[in-house]
DNA sequence: TAGTGGTCTAGACCACCAT
DNA sequence: TGGTGGTCTAGACCACTAT
């Protein structure tokens, strides 16, 4: 039981945070608007600066405000414009638009996409990946392709997500999958089809967590923003998994959208 | 560009945090294990206690450690045992097990479920809900049912998720949906079928964010744990939406699992 | 009761941003 | 250059947990 639940007065830092939070939620402080400075808050409440600072920190952890060194503290604007759904793997969509699903979604939002293939390596599959690819023991080799996805509004560009794709070596061998950043017309899934693997089912395991230290730096994440982690498994017409991709995406910019038939489950 | 990226030495609080993080990731500090106290860390690094405390705070925000007032700081154990998938709406599964999907999933994990229907009200639908139910203007009334879901390992019980279901008033009127906490055999979807709405498609919009102040308290969430928010729309055999549920779940305990056909999209 | 984290004070200097 | 947040010090007292 917390002090608040017992009806006691919360400590000053909490009370200042509560008051600012209410002002944000009531619209007295508008998105993009600036909060009073730490020194102003401290004086207004008759506390030390550290106490006002603690209040700001509480709000930052909740993802409600952005702190900008040298400028001030601002009410965060909630966007979450990008929605990624299962149709991103649809051949029909691929053939119709000629765009990769990431590019198609950004185009819909009037944003400029950029995808950067930062590495292609032949590695031993991590356990989690090997399980999902049902790799036979003794043949653990996969191609690991790491892609970074950016969005630009014309003025500035932000990283949105990272995707790491694992392909069993026997499937990738001798194809652009094994060594080319540019996969050519139709991209990834067109190349899989040429190897006899047409994506028929998609399994997606979704979790959320706070970013690791490295992810927070790489994705340029403000405090109080979690990441969505999606472990995608592509399954072909024969029911065999042929690729696994782990996406890590900024949860403040991206959302997932699934539309599914319900009675189709066969267990 | 941060000071670290310029090759400068990070400030003492960061360096202490980096060192502890490495110890956790290398396994020198095991899950459940206790970190040195703030006073010990401060002395060991020749800093003020507040500086050591700041280091601990950085790790807490990353979700790596739990702080327990009066006891110490402990390496968080990662569980995430519960997986919720689209098959939870399957009639076949419902009829086979006789269990609600939540109860079935917890039983699989050897946990004891408890579901508490805390309120049933007739309200005006929030915009977001009205849009998804395609409510005609002028008939905005819905039944709002709020359920809390708990899991118990026999010793202690934790809240896992909250689900708020909205049903158009004309569908709920005169049925247990409108006023009964106990929905009877087959629960929610059996009642919908009796009203002529068989769930055929499910749309799920998934996001993640830090919990609100109230959610953090209600779900008893430790710092550094985000929530998954799922906006589920049930669609019947005629293609009409008939219920919307917003789930908010602890991301450290729950995950989502989707298995879908790919080429079925009809746009 | 001893040790822990939670909160606070009243300063200080630094790094960053806008003017 | 003046104002902002970022970090730090060297204390202090309180609230909580375990023994």
XYZ file of C-alpha atoms (C1' of nucleotides) in Angstrom:
572
model
C 0.000 0.000 0.000
C 1.427 3.369 -1.009
C 1.236 6.541 1.004
C -1.306 7.912 -1.468
C -3.619 4.955 -1.024
C -3.584 5.494 2.712
C -4.804 9.019 2.085
C -1.534 10.652 3.061
C -0.131 13.565 1.126
C 2.389 12.501 -1.471
C 5.855 14.058 -1.244
C 6.438 17.426 -2.970
C 8.041 15.960 -6.105
C 4.958 13.776 -6.672
C 2.598 16.626 -5.996
C 4.351 18.838 -8.538
C 4.285 15.966 -11.035
C 0.590 15.324 -10.376
C -0.207 18.979 -10.929
C 1.737 19.170 -14.190
C 0.212 15.900 -15.401
C -3.263 17.230 -14.739
C -2.427 20.423 -16.634
C -1.282 18.341 -19.592
C -4.332 16.076 -19.536
C -6.742 18.991 -19.136
C -5.156 20.731 -22.094
C -3.863 23.675 -20.078
C -0.447 22.648 -21.313
C -0.823 21.843 -25.004
C 1.223 19.309 -26.978
C 4.437 20.998 -28.043
C 4.042 23.602 -25.305
C 6.825 24.368 -22.857
C 6.680 23.657 -19.147
C 8.018 26.148 -16.603
C 11.760 25.753 -16.095
C 13.037 23.664 -13.212
C 14.156 26.797 -11.413
C 10.769 28.439 -11.873
C 8.935 25.352 -10.626
C 11.209 25.133 -7.604
C 10.599 28.732 -6.639
C 6.851 28.509 -7.274
C 6.577 25.506 -4.959
C 9.140 26.623 -2.425
C 11.412 23.619 -2.969
C 14.972 22.967 -4.027
C 15.607 22.715 -7.737
C 16.314 18.987 -7.442
C 12.790 18.433 -6.182
C 11.235 20.176 -9.178
C 13.635 18.245 -11.353
C 12.440 14.972 -9.837
C 8.865 15.911 -10.754
C 9.888 16.459 -14.374
C 11.656 13.125 -14.354
C 8.505 11.328 -13.278
C 6.659 12.757 -16.281
C 9.528 11.940 -18.633
C 9.463 8.308 -17.488
C 5.752 8.199 -18.273
C 6.541 9.422 -21.767
C 4.522 12.603 -21.297
C 7.273 15.178 -21.843
C 10.471 15.673 -23.812
C 13.485 17.264 -22.179
C 15.676 19.292 -24.503
C 19.021 20.245 -23.095
C 19.444 23.994 -23.250
C 15.898 24.646 -24.442
C 13.387 23.401 -21.879
C 10.825 20.676 -21.237
C 7.971 20.239 -23.721
C 4.707 18.317 -23.779
C 5.215 15.369 -26.087
C 3.094 15.214 -29.225
C 1.580 11.819 -29.822
C 1.829 10.720 -33.407
C 2.057 6.998 -34.057
C 1.245 7.453 -37.715
C 2.673 4.244 -39.108
C 0.671 1.041 -39.112
C 2.161 -2.218 -40.230
C -0.118 -5.160 -40.927
C 0.018 -8.720 -42.159
C -0.923 -7.623 -45.665
C 2.649 -6.429 -45.989
C 3.504 -9.961 -47.089
C 0.736 -10.214 -49.657
C 1.921 -10.998 -53.162
C -1.139 -9.280 -54.577
C -0.207 -6.041 -52.865
C 3.406 -6.449 -53.866
C 2.517 -6.865 -57.518
C -0.090 -4.126 -57.504
C 1.962 -1.294 -56.042
C 5.477 -2.400 -56.897
C 6.430 -0.968 -53.530
C 7.781 -2.769 -50.529
C 5.273 -2.691 -47.665
C 7.402 -0.271 -45.683
C 7.595 2.152 -48.589
C 3.890 1.796 -49.305
C 2.922 2.623 -45.719
C 5.154 5.673 -45.570
C 3.954 6.923 -48.930
C 0.391 6.753 -47.572
C 1.469 9.087 -44.758
C 3.297 11.490 -47.059
C 6.680 10.543 -45.655
C 9.902 9.682 -47.421
C 11.223 6.199 -46.685
C 14.801 5.060 -46.660
C 15.978 1.533 -46.045
C 19.593 0.813 -45.324
C 20.953 -2.700 -45.475
C 23.825 -2.387 -43.035
C 25.155 -5.933 -43.029
C 24.851 -9.354 -44.634
C 26.667 -12.189 -42.900
C 26.730 -15.943 -42.780
C 26.361 -16.890 -39.110
C 25.270 -19.680 -36.804
C 21.579 -19.207 -36.005
C 20.725 -18.112 -32.467
C 18.686 -20.769 -30.630
C 15.472 -18.782 -30.807
C 15.828 -18.458 -34.576
C 16.910 -22.062 -35.189
C 13.840 -23.326 -33.336
C 11.478 -21.310 -35.488
C 13.220 -22.276 -38.726
C 13.180 -25.911 -37.549
C 16.816 -26.196 -38.570
C 18.142 -29.743 -38.405
C 20.899 -30.067 -35.845
C 24.282 -29.943 -37.523
C 23.185 -27.380 -40.160
C 22.851 -24.233 -38.103
C 24.117 -21.831 -40.765
C 21.932 -18.932 -41.836
C 22.314 -15.670 -43.694
C 21.728 -12.728 -41.392
C 20.574 -9.511 -43.088
C 20.239 -6.385 -40.963
C 18.115 -3.517 -42.276
C 17.503 -0.080 -40.779
C 14.332 1.758 -41.738
C 14.097 5.534 -41.691
C 11.314 8.053 -42.235
C 11.763 11.622 -43.322
C 9.254 14.460 -43.439
C 11.486 16.358 -45.828
C 13.191 18.328 -43.078
C 14.590 15.718 -40.744
C 14.952 11.965 -40.819
C 14.238 9.554 -37.963
C 15.072 5.887 -37.550
C 11.804 3.946 -37.174
C 12.719 0.295 -36.918
C 15.390 -2.344 -37.313
C 14.722 -5.639 -39.030
C 17.067 -8.600 -38.845
C 16.189 -11.390 -41.250
C 17.541 -14.934 -40.976
C 17.461 -17.285 -43.970
C 18.681 -20.904 -43.920
C 21.901 -21.115 -45.888
C 20.642 -23.758 -48.360
C 17.862 -21.377 -49.414
C 20.047 -18.298 -49.714
C 23.068 -19.946 -51.317
C 23.788 -18.720 -54.816
C 21.063 -16.048 -54.751
C 21.197 -12.307 -54.070
C 19.831 -13.147 -50.600
C 23.289 -14.356 -49.644
C 25.271 -11.281 -50.527
C 23.366 -8.418 -52.223
C 22.029 -5.393 -50.428
C 19.844 -4.746 -53.452
C 17.479 -7.668 -53.937
C 16.014 -6.481 -57.233
C 12.422 -6.282 -58.433
C 9.898 -7.577 -55.914
C 12.547 -7.641 -53.221
C 12.768 -10.325 -50.558
C 9.651 -12.409 -51.130
C 10.042 -12.472 -54.904
C 13.457 -14.058 -54.403
C 11.993 -16.629 -52.025
C 9.365 -17.545 -54.608
C 12.068 -18.149 -57.171
C 13.560 -20.640 -54.746
C 10.209 -22.403 -54.432
C 8.993 -20.821 -51.203
C 5.767 -18.878 -51.562
C 4.716 -17.212 -48.311
C 1.370 -18.670 -47.312
C 1.183 -18.201 -43.584
C 2.807 -15.696 -41.301
C 3.350 -16.187 -37.610
C 4.047 -13.084 -35.567
C 5.005 -13.078 -31.912
C 4.659 -9.609 -30.434
C 6.106 -8.252 -27.223
C 7.033 -4.864 -25.851
C 9.856 -3.803 -23.581
C 12.090 -0.895 -22.817
C 14.909 -0.548 -25.321
C 18.367 -1.783 -24.490
C 21.039 0.821 -24.027
C 22.257 0.257 -27.594
C 18.772 0.367 -29.111
C 17.971 3.602 -27.332
C 21.058 5.172 -28.850
C 20.696 3.613 -32.280
C 17.013 4.428 -32.678
C 17.549 7.828 -31.086
C 14.786 7.065 -28.606
C 13.604 9.671 -26.123
C 13.121 8.500 -22.540
C 9.778 6.907 -21.763
C 9.344 5.303 -25.190
C 9.226 1.496 -25.336
C 9.897 -0.680 -28.360
C 7.662 -3.241 -30.013
C 9.482 -6.459 -30.795
C 7.984 -8.638 -33.504
C 9.351 -12.078 -34.279
C 7.996 -12.898 -37.715
C 8.146 -16.364 -39.254
C 7.365 -16.838 -42.936
C 5.800 -20.209 -43.775
C 5.554 -21.587 -47.326
C 2.905 -23.527 -49.251
C 4.234 -26.807 -47.812
C 3.941 -25.550 -44.246
C 7.693 -25.123 -43.834
C 9.226 -22.030 -42.242
C 11.788 -20.446 -44.559
C 12.690 -17.100 -42.978
C 12.509 -15.398 -39.612
C 12.728 -11.664 -39.089
C 13.033 -9.850 -35.802
C 11.687 -6.312 -35.977
C 12.380 -3.793 -33.231
C 10.340 -0.649 -33.727
C 9.729 2.628 -31.950
C 6.392 2.224 -30.230
C 5.667 5.948 -30.396
C 5.824 5.967 -34.197
C 4.668 2.521 -35.222
C 1.677 0.290 -34.564
C 0.662 -3.161 -35.775
C -2.581 -3.905 -37.529
C -3.843 -7.452 -37.903
C -6.992 -8.545 -39.673
C -7.627 -12.248 -39.424
C -10.178 -14.941 -40.068
C -11.119 -16.531 -36.772
C -12.338 -20.066 -37.388
C -9.390 -21.073 -39.521
C -7.299 -22.466 -36.676
C -6.697 -26.148 -37.211
C -5.538 -27.404 -33.830
C 25.846 13.596 -30.783
C 26.371 12.461 -27.204
C 29.552 12.791 -25.213
C 30.073 9.049 -25.548
C 29.895 9.153 -29.323
C 32.565 11.788 -29.344
C 34.764 9.395 -27.439
C 34.604 11.374 -24.210
C 34.252 9.660 -20.875
C 30.657 9.458 -19.731
C 29.842 11.029 -16.358
C 30.314 8.890 -13.218
C 26.631 7.930 -12.903
C 26.678 6.548 -16.453
C 29.936 4.747 -15.908
C 28.605 3.045 -12.792
C 25.426 2.118 -14.666
C 27.426 0.774 -17.621
C 29.512 -1.346 -15.305
C 26.500 -2.795 -13.487
C 24.696 -3.424 -16.781
C 27.696 -5.326 -18.091
C 27.803 -7.387 -14.892
C 24.125 -8.257 -15.362
C 24.499 -9.137 -19.035
C 27.654 -11.174 -18.434
C 25.876 -13.123 -15.726
C 28.135 -11.918 -12.921
C 24.962 -10.593 -11.348
C 22.338 -13.285 -11.731
C 18.581 -12.755 -12.071
C 17.147 -12.345 -8.591
C 20.575 -11.421 -7.227
C 21.135 -8.287 -5.182
C 23.198 -5.320 -6.286
C 25.535 -3.536 -3.872
C 23.686 -0.920 -1.823
C 23.727 2.699 -2.954
C 26.062 3.584 -0.110
C 28.449 0.761 -0.991
C 28.473 1.748 -4.667
C 29.107 5.368 -3.766
C 32.060 4.508 -1.569
C 33.487 2.020 -4.045
C 33.446 4.639 -6.808
C 34.374 7.591 -4.645
C 31.171 9.506 -5.381
C 28.262 10.945 -3.432
C 25.398 8.585 -2.722
C 23.143 10.496 -5.128
C 25.489 9.662 -7.979
C 25.344 5.938 -7.272
C 21.602 6.310 -6.896
C 21.372 7.913 -10.342
C 23.172 4.898 -11.802
C 20.620 2.551 -10.250
C 17.834 4.722 -11.644
C 19.184 4.407 -15.179
C 19.013 0.614 -14.894
C 15.531 0.724 -13.372
C 14.290 2.803 -16.316
C 15.668 0.179 -18.669
C 13.683 -2.433 -16.812
C 16.802 -4.303 -15.751
C 16.438 -4.076 -11.971
C 13.762 -3.934 -9.276
C 14.144 -1.568 -6.365
C 12.628 -2.787 -3.112
C 12.316 -0.189 -0.424
C 14.070 -1.371 2.711
C 15.538 -4.485 1.071
C 17.793 -3.557 -1.818
C 18.039 -3.555 -5.590
C 17.668 -6.854 -7.439
C 18.270 -8.069 -10.987
C 14.872 -8.504 -12.612
C 13.889 -11.996 -13.706
C 12.420 -12.121 -17.186
C 9.367 -14.303 -17.453
C 6.763 -13.368 -20.055
C 5.021 -16.709 -19.786
C 1.607 -15.802 -21.159
C 0.895 -15.776 -24.869
C -2.422 -14.626 -26.246
C -3.317 -15.349 -29.847
C -6.154 -14.932 -32.285
C -7.334 -18.470 -31.654
C -8.764 -17.178 -28.409
C -11.865 -16.259 -30.394
C -12.240 -19.615 -32.097
C -15.585 -21.318 -31.475
C -13.955 -24.676 -32.007
C -11.523 -24.049 -29.169
C -14.305 -22.660 -27.018
C -16.423 -25.745 -27.474
C -13.527 -28.148 -27.098
C -12.094 -26.908 -23.826
C -15.092 -25.208 -22.276
C -12.626 -22.659 -20.986
C -12.396 -18.995 -21.807
C -9.182 -18.256 -23.718
C -7.670 -16.488 -20.738
C -8.332 -19.438 -18.454
C -7.051 -21.890 -21.046
C -3.763 -20.041 -21.471
C -3.136 -19.792 -17.743
C -4.008 -23.438 -17.202
C -1.360 -24.308 -19.792
C 1.192 -22.435 -17.662
C 0.074 -24.023 -14.410
C -1.296 -20.758 -13.074
C -4.611 -20.000 -11.431
C -6.752 -17.465 -13.289
C -9.236 -15.059 -11.815
C -11.416 -12.669 -13.782
C -13.219 -9.866 -12.060
C -15.979 -7.955 -13.820
C -15.695 -4.645 -12.012
C -18.349 -2.624 -13.826
C -21.127 -2.770 -16.399
C -22.497 0.532 -17.573
C -24.535 2.013 -20.383
C -22.477 4.895 -21.775
C -21.945 7.007 -24.849
C -19.235 5.394 -26.971
C -15.879 7.189 -27.123
C -15.102 8.376 -30.663
C -12.444 5.752 -31.226
C -14.902 3.006 -30.291
C -17.864 4.444 -32.230
C -15.742 4.567 -35.383
C -14.795 0.925 -35.137
C -18.350 -0.192 -34.356
C -19.556 1.979 -37.255
C -22.280 3.332 -35.003
C -24.812 5.479 -36.846
C -24.783 9.044 -35.605
C -27.556 9.604 -33.108
C -27.283 6.115 -31.603
C -24.032 6.339 -29.691
C -25.108 4.171 -26.730
C -23.053 1.134 -25.832
C -22.667 -1.219 -22.909
C -19.241 -0.880 -21.361
C -17.973 -3.938 -19.474
C -14.685 -3.662 -17.581
C -12.851 -6.838 -16.633
C -9.664 -7.301 -14.626
C -7.615 -10.427 -15.171
C -5.376 -11.885 -12.482
C -2.895 -14.733 -12.332
C -1.865 -16.601 -9.220
C 0.930 -19.084 -8.701
C -0.735 -20.342 -5.552
C 1.241 -18.040 -3.276
C 0.577 -14.548 -4.606
C -1.737 -13.061 -7.184
C -0.822 -10.444 -9.798
C -3.010 -8.370 -12.073
C -2.110 -9.194 -15.694
C -4.440 -7.189 -17.891
C -7.553 -5.067 -18.110
C -10.142 -5.543 -20.825
C -12.878 -3.040 -21.563
C -15.528 -4.331 -23.944
C -18.007 -2.106 -25.772
C -21.209 -3.558 -27.243
C -23.807 -1.541 -29.187
C -26.894 -1.145 -27.020
C -29.314 -2.758 -29.518
C -27.239 -5.940 -29.410
C -26.861 -6.062 -25.658
C -30.385 -5.004 -24.737
C -32.362 -7.670 -22.945
C -29.427 -10.071 -22.681
C -26.973 -10.829 -19.867
C -24.476 -8.679 -21.791
C -26.307 -5.617 -20.595
C -26.229 -6.284 -16.886
C -24.761 -9.619 -15.763
C -21.222 -10.119 -14.551
C -21.662 -13.831 -15.127
C -22.381 -14.456 -18.797
C -23.122 -18.152 -18.467
C -21.921 -21.135 -20.489
C -19.658 -20.179 -23.407
C -19.325 -16.694 -22.049
C -19.201 -13.586 -24.250
C -19.101 -15.005 -27.760
C -21.780 -17.584 -27.109
C -24.131 -14.744 -26.149
C -23.225 -12.864 -29.310
C -24.040 -15.931 -31.411
C -27.468 -16.139 -29.789
C -28.045 -12.600 -30.999
C -27.055 -13.586 -34.527
C -23.449 -12.417 -34.504
C -20.922 -15.168 -35.091
C -17.338 -13.913 -34.901
C -15.763 -14.493 -38.286
C -12.970 -11.961 -38.484
C -10.948 -10.246 -35.820
C -9.106 -6.996 -36.287
C -6.428 -6.196 -33.751
C -4.548 -2.926 -33.546
C -1.494 -3.246 -31.347
C 0.576 -0.514 -29.773
C 2.851 -0.173 -26.778
C 3.435 2.718 -24.431
C 4.368 3.495 -20.881
C 1.454 3.047 -18.492
C -0.502 6.020 -17.289
C -0.163 6.944 -13.657
C -3.435 5.128 -12.874
C -2.516 2.011 -14.861
C 0.847 1.774 -13.141
C -0.904 1.783 -9.803
C -3.808 -0.466 -10.790
C -1.666 -3.087 -12.503
C 0.959 -2.788 -9.792
C 3.603 -2.197 -12.451
C 7.276 -1.889 -11.539
C 9.203 0.936 -13.193
C 10.575 0.242 -16.631
C 7.693 -2.009 -17.696
C 5.556 -0.833 -20.642
C 2.039 -1.965 -21.481
C 0.728 -3.546 -24.656
C -2.508 -1.976 -25.802
C -4.688 -4.059 -28.098
C -7.789 -2.662 -29.705
C -9.775 -5.700 -30.797
C -12.770 -5.518 -33.123
C -15.026 -8.547 -33.550
C -16.612 -8.837 -37.012
C -19.537 -11.147 -37.773
C -20.486 -13.347 -40.726
C -22.053 -10.351 -42.492
C -18.892 -8.286 -42.165
C -20.346 -6.055 -39.465
C -18.418 -5.129 -36.328
C -20.384 -6.019 -33.201
C -17.986 -5.525 -30.310
C -14.759 -3.707 -29.527
C -12.463 -4.535 -26.631
C -9.480 -2.560 -25.475
C -6.934 -4.695 -23.666
C -4.131 -3.155 -21.642
C -1.644 -5.770 -20.524
C 1.640 -5.948 -18.664
C 4.278 -6.352 -21.329
C 6.610 -8.196 -18.965
C 4.086 -10.978 -18.406
C 2.126 -11.167 -21.627
C 2.882 -11.533 -25.331
C 0.711 -11.774 -28.441
C 0.862 -14.627 -30.884
C -0.692 -14.331 -34.332
C -0.800 -17.011 -36.988
C -2.374 -15.839 -40.213
C -2.949 -16.753 -43.819
C -1.196 -14.218 -46.022
C -2.900 -14.056 -49.409
C -6.390 -13.637 -48.047
C -6.385 -9.834 -48.096
C -9.113 -8.618 -50.425
C -8.259 -4.981 -51.035
C 17.573 -2.012 15.677
C 20.583 -1.893 11.716
C 20.547 -1.413 6.978
C 18.057 -0.404 2.922
C 15.933 2.701 -0.491
C 12.979 7.396 -0.844
C 13.188 12.122 -0.557
C 15.023 16.538 0.206
C 18.332 20.745 0.698
C 21.383 24.479 -0.990
C 24.483 25.043 -3.117
C 28.084 24.270 -7.514
C 29.902 23.745 -12.281
C 29.195 22.069 -16.984
C 26.978 21.546 -21.703
C 23.779 23.206 -24.779
C 20.712 26.544 -27.205
C 18.990 30.785 -28.736
C 19.707 35.472 -29.320
C 25.427 36.047 -23.158
C 21.633 34.481 -20.315
C 18.694 30.844 -19.566
C 18.015 26.011 -19.986
C 18.709 21.168 -18.565
C 22.650 17.610 -16.897
C 25.392 16.296 -13.247
C 27.393 16.388 -8.826
C 28.338 17.124 -3.589
C 27.740 16.245 1.398
C 25.055 16.168 4.101
C 19.928 15.178 6.433
C 15.642 12.805 7.805
C 11.964 9.473 6.711
C 9.795 4.855 5.501
C 10.386 0.278 4.977
C 12.314 -4.615 5.706
C 14.529 -7.986 8.064
C 16.244 -9.790 12.182
